Coordinates of C-alpha atoms in Angstrom, one line a residue:
X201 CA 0.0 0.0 0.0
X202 CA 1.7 3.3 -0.7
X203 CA 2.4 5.9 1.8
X204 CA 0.7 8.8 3.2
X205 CA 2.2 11.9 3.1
X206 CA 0.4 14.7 5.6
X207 CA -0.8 17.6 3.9
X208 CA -3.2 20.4 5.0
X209 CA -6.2 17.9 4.7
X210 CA -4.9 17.3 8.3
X211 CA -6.9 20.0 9.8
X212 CA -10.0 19.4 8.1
X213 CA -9.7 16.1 9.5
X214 CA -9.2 16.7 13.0
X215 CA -12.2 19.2 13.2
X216 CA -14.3 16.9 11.1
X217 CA -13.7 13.9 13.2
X218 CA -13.5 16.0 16.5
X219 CA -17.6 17.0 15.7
X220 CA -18.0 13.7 15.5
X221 CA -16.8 13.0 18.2
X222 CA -18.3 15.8 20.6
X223 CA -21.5 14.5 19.0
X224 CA -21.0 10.9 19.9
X225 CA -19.7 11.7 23.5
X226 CA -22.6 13.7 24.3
X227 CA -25.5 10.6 22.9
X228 CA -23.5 8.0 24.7
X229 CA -23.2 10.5 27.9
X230 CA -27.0 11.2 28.0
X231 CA -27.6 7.5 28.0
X232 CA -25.9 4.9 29.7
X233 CA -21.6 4.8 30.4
X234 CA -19.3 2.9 28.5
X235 CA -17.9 0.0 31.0
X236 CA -15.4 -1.9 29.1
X237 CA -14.6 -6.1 30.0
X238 CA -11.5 -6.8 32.0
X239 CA -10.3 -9.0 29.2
X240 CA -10.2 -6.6 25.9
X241 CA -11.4 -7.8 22.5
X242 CA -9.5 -6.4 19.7
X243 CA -10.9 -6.4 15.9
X244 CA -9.1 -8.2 13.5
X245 CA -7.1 -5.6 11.2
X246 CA -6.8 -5.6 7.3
X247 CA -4.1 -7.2 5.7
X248 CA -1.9 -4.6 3.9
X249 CA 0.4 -5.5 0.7
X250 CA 3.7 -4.5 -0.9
X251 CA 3.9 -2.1 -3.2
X252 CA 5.2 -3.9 -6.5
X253 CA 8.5 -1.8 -6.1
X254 CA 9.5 -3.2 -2.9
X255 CA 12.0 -5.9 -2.5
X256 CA 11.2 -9.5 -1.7
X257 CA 12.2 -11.3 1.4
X258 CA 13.7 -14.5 0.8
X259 CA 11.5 -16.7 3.7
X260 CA 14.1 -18.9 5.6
X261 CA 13.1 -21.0 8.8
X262 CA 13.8 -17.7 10.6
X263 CA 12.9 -14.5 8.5
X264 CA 14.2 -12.5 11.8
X265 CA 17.2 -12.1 10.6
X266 CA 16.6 -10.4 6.8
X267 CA 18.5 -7.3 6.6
X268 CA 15.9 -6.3 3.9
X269 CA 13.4 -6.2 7.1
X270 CA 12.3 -2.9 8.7
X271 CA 13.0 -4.2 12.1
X272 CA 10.6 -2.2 14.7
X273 CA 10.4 -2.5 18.5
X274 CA 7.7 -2.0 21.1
X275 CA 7.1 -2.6 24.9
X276 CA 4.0 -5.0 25.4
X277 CA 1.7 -5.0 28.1
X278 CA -2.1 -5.4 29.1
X279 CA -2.3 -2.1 30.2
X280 CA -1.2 -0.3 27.2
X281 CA -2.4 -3.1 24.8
X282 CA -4.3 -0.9 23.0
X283 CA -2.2 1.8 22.7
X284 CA 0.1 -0.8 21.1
X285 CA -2.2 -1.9 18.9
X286 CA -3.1 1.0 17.6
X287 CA 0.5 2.0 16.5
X288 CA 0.7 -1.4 14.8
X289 CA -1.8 -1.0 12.7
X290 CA -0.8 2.9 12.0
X291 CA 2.9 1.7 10.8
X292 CA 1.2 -1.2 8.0
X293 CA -1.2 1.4 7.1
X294 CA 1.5 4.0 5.7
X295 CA 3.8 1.4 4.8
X296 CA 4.9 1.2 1.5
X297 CA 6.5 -2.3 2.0
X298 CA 4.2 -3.5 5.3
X299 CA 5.4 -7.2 4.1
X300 CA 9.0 -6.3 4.9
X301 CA 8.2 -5.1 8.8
X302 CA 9.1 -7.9 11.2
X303 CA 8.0 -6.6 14.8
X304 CA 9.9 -7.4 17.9
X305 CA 8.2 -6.9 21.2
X306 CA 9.0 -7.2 24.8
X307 CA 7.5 -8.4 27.5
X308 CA 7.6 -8.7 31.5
X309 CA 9.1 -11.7 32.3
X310 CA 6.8 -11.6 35.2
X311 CA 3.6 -12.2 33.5
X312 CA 4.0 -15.3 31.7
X313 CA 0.0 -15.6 31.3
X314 CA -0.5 -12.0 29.8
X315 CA 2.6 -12.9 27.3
X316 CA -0.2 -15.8 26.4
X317 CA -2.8 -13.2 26.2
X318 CA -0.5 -11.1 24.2
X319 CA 0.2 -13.8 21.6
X320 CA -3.3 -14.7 21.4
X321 CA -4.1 -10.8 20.5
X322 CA -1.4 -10.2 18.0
X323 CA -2.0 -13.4 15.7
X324 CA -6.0 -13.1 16.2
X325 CA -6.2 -8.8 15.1
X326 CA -2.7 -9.7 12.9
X327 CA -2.9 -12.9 11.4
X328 CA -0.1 -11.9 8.7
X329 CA 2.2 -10.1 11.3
X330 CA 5.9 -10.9 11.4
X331 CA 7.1 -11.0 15.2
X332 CA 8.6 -12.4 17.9
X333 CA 7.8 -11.7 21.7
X334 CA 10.9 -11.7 24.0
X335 CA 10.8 -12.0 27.8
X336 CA 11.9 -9.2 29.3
X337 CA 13.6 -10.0 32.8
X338 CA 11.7 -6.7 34.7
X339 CA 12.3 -8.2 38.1
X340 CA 15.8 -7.7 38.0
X341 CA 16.0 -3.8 36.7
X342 CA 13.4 -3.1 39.5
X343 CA 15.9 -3.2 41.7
X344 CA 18.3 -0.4 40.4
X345 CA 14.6 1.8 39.6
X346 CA 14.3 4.7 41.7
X347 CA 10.6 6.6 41.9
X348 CA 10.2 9.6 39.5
X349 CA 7.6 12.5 39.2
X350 CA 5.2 10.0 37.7
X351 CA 4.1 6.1 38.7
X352 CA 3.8 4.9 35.3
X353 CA 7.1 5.9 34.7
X354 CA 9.0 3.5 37.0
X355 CA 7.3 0.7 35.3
X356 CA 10.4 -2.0 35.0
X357 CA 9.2 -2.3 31.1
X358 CA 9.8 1.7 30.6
X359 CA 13.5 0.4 30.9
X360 CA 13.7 -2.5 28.2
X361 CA 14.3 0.1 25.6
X362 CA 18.0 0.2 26.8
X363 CA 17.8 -3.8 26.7
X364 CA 16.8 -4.6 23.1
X365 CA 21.0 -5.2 22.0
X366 CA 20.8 -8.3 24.7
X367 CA 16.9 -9.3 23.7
X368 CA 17.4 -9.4 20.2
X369 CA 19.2 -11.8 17.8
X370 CA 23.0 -11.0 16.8
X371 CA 21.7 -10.7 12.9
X372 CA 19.5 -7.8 13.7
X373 CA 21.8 -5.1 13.4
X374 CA 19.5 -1.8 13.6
X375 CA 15.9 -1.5 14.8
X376 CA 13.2 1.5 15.3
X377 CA 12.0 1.8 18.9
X378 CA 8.7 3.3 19.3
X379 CA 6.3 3.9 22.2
X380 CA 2.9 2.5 22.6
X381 CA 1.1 6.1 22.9
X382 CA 2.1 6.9 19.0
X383 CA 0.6 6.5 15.8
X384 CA 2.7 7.0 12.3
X385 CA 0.7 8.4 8.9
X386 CA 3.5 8.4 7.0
X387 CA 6.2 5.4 5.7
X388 CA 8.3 4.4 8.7
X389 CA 10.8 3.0 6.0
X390 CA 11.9 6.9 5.8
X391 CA 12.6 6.6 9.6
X392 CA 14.5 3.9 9.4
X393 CA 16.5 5.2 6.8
X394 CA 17.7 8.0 9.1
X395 CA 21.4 7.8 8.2
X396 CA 23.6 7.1 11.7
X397 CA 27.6 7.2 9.9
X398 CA 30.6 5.0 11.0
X399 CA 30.3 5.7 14.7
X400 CA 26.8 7.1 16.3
X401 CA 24.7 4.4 18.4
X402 CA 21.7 6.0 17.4
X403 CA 18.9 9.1 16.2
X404 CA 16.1 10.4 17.9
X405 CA 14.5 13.9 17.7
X406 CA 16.3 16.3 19.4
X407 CA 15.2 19.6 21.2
X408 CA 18.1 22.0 22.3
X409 CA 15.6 25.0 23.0
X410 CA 14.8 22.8 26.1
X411 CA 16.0 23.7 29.7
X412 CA 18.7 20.6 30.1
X413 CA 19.7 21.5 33.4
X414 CA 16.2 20.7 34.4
X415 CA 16.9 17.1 34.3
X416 CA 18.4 16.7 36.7
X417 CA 19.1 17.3 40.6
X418 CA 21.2 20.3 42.0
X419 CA 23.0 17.5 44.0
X420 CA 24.1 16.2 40.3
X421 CA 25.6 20.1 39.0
X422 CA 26.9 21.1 42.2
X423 CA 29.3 18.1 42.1
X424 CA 32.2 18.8 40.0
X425 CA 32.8 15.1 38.9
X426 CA 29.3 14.5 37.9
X427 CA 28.8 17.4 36.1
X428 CA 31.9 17.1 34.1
X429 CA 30.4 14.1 31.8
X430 CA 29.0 16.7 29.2
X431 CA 32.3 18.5 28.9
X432 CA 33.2 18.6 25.6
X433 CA 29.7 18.2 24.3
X434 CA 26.8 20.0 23.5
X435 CA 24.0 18.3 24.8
X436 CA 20.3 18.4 24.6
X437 CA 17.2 16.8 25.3
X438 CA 15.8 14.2 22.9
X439 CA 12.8 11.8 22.8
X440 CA 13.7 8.1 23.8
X441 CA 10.1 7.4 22.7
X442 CA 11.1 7.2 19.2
X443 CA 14.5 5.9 18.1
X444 CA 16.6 4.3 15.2
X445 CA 19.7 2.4 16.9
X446 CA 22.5 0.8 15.7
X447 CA 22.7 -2.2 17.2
X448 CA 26.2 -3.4 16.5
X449 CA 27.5 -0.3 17.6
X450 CA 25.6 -0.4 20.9
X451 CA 26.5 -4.3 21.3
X452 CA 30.8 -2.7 20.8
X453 CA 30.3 -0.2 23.3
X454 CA 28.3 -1.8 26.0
X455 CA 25.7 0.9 26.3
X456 CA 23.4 -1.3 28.1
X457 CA 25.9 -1.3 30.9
X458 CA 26.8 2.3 31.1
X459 CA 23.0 3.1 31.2
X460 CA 22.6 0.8 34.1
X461 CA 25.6 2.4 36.1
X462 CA 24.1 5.6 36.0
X463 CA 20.7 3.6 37.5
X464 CA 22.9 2.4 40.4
X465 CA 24.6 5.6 41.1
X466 CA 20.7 7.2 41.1
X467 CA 20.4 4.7 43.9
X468 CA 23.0 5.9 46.3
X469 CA 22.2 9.4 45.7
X470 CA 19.5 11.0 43.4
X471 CA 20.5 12.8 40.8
X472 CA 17.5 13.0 38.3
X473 CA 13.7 13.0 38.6
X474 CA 12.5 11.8 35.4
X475 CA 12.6 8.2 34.8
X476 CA 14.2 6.1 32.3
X477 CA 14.9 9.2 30.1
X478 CA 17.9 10.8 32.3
X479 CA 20.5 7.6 31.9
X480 CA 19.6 7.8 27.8
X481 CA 20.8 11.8 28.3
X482 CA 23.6 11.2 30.5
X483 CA 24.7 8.1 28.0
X484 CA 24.1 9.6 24.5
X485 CA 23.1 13.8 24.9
X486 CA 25.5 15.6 22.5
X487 CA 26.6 12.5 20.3
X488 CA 23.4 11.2 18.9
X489 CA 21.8 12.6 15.0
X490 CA 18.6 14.5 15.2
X491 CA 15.6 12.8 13.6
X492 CA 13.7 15.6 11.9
X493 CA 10.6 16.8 14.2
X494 CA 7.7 15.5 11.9
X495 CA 8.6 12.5 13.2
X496 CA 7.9 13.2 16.9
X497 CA 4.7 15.8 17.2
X498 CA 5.3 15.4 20.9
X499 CA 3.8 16.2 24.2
X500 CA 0.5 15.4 22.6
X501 CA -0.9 13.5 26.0
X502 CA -0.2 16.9 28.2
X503 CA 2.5 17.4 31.2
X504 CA 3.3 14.5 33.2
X505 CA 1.0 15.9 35.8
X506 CA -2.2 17.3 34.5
X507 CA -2.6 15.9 31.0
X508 CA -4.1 18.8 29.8
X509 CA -4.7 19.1 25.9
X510 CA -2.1 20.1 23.5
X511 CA -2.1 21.2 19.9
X512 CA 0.1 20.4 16.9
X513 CA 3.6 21.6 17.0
X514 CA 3.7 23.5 13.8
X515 CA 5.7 21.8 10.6
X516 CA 4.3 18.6 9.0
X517 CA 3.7 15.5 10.6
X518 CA 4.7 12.1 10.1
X519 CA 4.3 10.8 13.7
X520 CA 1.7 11.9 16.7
X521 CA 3.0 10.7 20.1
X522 CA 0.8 11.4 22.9
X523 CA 3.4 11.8 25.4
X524 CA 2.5 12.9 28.7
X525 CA 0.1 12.0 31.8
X526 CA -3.0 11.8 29.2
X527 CA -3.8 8.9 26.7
X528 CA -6.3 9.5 24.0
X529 CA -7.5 6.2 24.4
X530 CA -8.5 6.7 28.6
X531 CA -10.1 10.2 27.3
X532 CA -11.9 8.6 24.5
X533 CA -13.7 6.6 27.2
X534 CA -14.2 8.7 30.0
X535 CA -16.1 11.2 26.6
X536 CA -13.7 13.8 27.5
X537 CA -11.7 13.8 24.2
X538 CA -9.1 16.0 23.2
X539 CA -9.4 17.6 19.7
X540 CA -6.2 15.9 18.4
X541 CA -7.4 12.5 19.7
X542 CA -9.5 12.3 17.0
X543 CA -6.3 11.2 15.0
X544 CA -5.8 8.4 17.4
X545 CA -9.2 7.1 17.0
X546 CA -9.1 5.8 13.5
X547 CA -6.5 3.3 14.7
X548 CA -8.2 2.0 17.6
X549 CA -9.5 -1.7 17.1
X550 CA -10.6 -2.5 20.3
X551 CA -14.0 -4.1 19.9
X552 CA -17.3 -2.2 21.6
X553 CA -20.5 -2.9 21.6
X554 CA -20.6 0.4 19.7
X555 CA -17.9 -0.3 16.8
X556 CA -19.4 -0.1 13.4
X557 CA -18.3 -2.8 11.1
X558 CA -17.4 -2.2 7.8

């Protein structure tokens, strides 16, 4: 299927489907409230095709390791299931080659019966989906997490993003990362593409306007040592929510392990608030390549402790991440949508008793 480029039909789309949603809030509001099953049902999702100029995978007993592959990674869990699902679907919609996508997901070791459910979800809404699930051992980064601003972001699985080199097989030499609260509507093969050179571990979208210093603790700039890392860089802040990484590279330098001594260092004394975000800065800030800011219209969920609404950063758009305390899906069903979750819903396939069937 070819890929969608954004284009000023955006906004007529968002205020067209926002009515539409105002007027659907307000009928099922007046009536009776939406109570959704423990166990969610999710629809099963078209199957999209290559586009006749894309290469052809060779299929071998284990088509993980094609380098032809867009190789993408996600976190999965129950509780952001459908976020996940949702960004799935979004990345074979705009893909030009969605045949060539193998997916590699990662989940909590400690909840062997929702990997089941997982598995069960993915190959019932994605019968033609290319993926493996890893086990992701959360118990043991709990130990080096220390709280942040937010609960849900000392989640164990907020972490495995700076685990994929030791998840993932050898032969898969560069992956995307994306977060479950995003949805792509353009080709993620363009992403992927994002040249990295001879020697940088990886490209995300950068933002040097941003107050770095607010990262982290006065305990961390008042101590001379500590704050010496950046010397002789120019760092900034940048989104770990979407990435391209060089896996080979990360694998030579041991990133994994100089993330996780910063963890342990945060456990003797604190000198960050945020996270799994901070260790990425004090790791890569200053030597990764910016990813051009279509593909992370950011922020999109609110602050991490309102969640009020946000609008579009202005530029094009080839990525909406709903980053933030807010998920458009949790405002969707309390019928207090944002405006700009109405670009989220199209991608939803949880089943309701209200879903209209094609």
């Amino acid at each position: 299927m070819a890929s969608t480029t954004p284009s000023i039909t955006l906004h007529f789309f968002i205020f067209f489907f926002s009515c539409i949603l105002l007027i659907f809030s307000s009928i099922i509001s007046s009536t009776i409230p939406i109570t959704l099953p423990t166990a969610q049902t999710f629809k099963e999702a078209p199957k999209f095709y290559n586009s006749p100029s894309c290469a052809t995978i060779i299929h071998h007993h284990n088509d993980t390791c094609s380098d032809i592959a867009v190789h993408v990674a996600l976190t999965l869990d129950v509780a952001y299931l459908r976020g996940s699902m949702a960004a799935i679907l979004s990345v074979l919609q705009h893909s030009s080659c969605p045949e060539n996508i193998i997916f590699h997901f990662v989940s909590a070791a400690s909840k062997p019966s929702s990997a089941t459910v997982l598995n069960h979800t993915l190959t019932t809404s994605f019968p033609y989906l290319k993926f493996q699930i890893y086990s992701f051992n959360d118990g043991a980064v709990a130990g080096l997490i220390s709280t942040s601003i937010r609960s849900a972001l000392d989640c164990p699985l907020n972490y495995a993003r700076s685990y994929l080199a030791n998840l993932l097989p050898l032969c898969v030499t560069k992956i995307v990362y994306l977060d479950s609260d995003l949805v792509l509507v353009d080709d993620i093969a363009k992403l992927a593409a994002t040249p990295l050179g001879s020697d940088t571990v990886l490209a995300a979208p950068e933002y040097c306007t941003a107050n770095f210093s607010a990262y982290f603790t006065p305990s961390f700039w008042s101590n001379p040592s500590l704050s010496a890392t950046f010397a002789g860089r120019r760092p900034c802040y940048f989104n770990t929510g979407v990435m391209v990484i060089d896996l080979r590279l990360w694998r030579a330098g041991d990133y994994t392990m100089r993330i996780q001594e910063w963890m342990e260092l945060q456990k003797r004394m604190r000198i960050y608030e945020l996270g799994s975000l901070p260790p990425f800065l004090l790791v890569f800030a200053g030597r990764i390549v910016p990813v051009d800011h279509r593909w992370n219209q950011h922020g999109l969920g609110g602050d991490n402790f309102r969640g009020l609404c946000r609008d579009l950063h202005p530029g094009p758009v080839s990525l909406l991440h709903w980053s933030g305390k807010g998920k458009p899906w949790a405002r969707l069903d309390a019928n207090r949508p944002c405006v700009l979750d109405a670009l989220w819903a199209p991608y939803d396939l949880l089943q309701t008793p209200f879903a209209l069937e094609a």
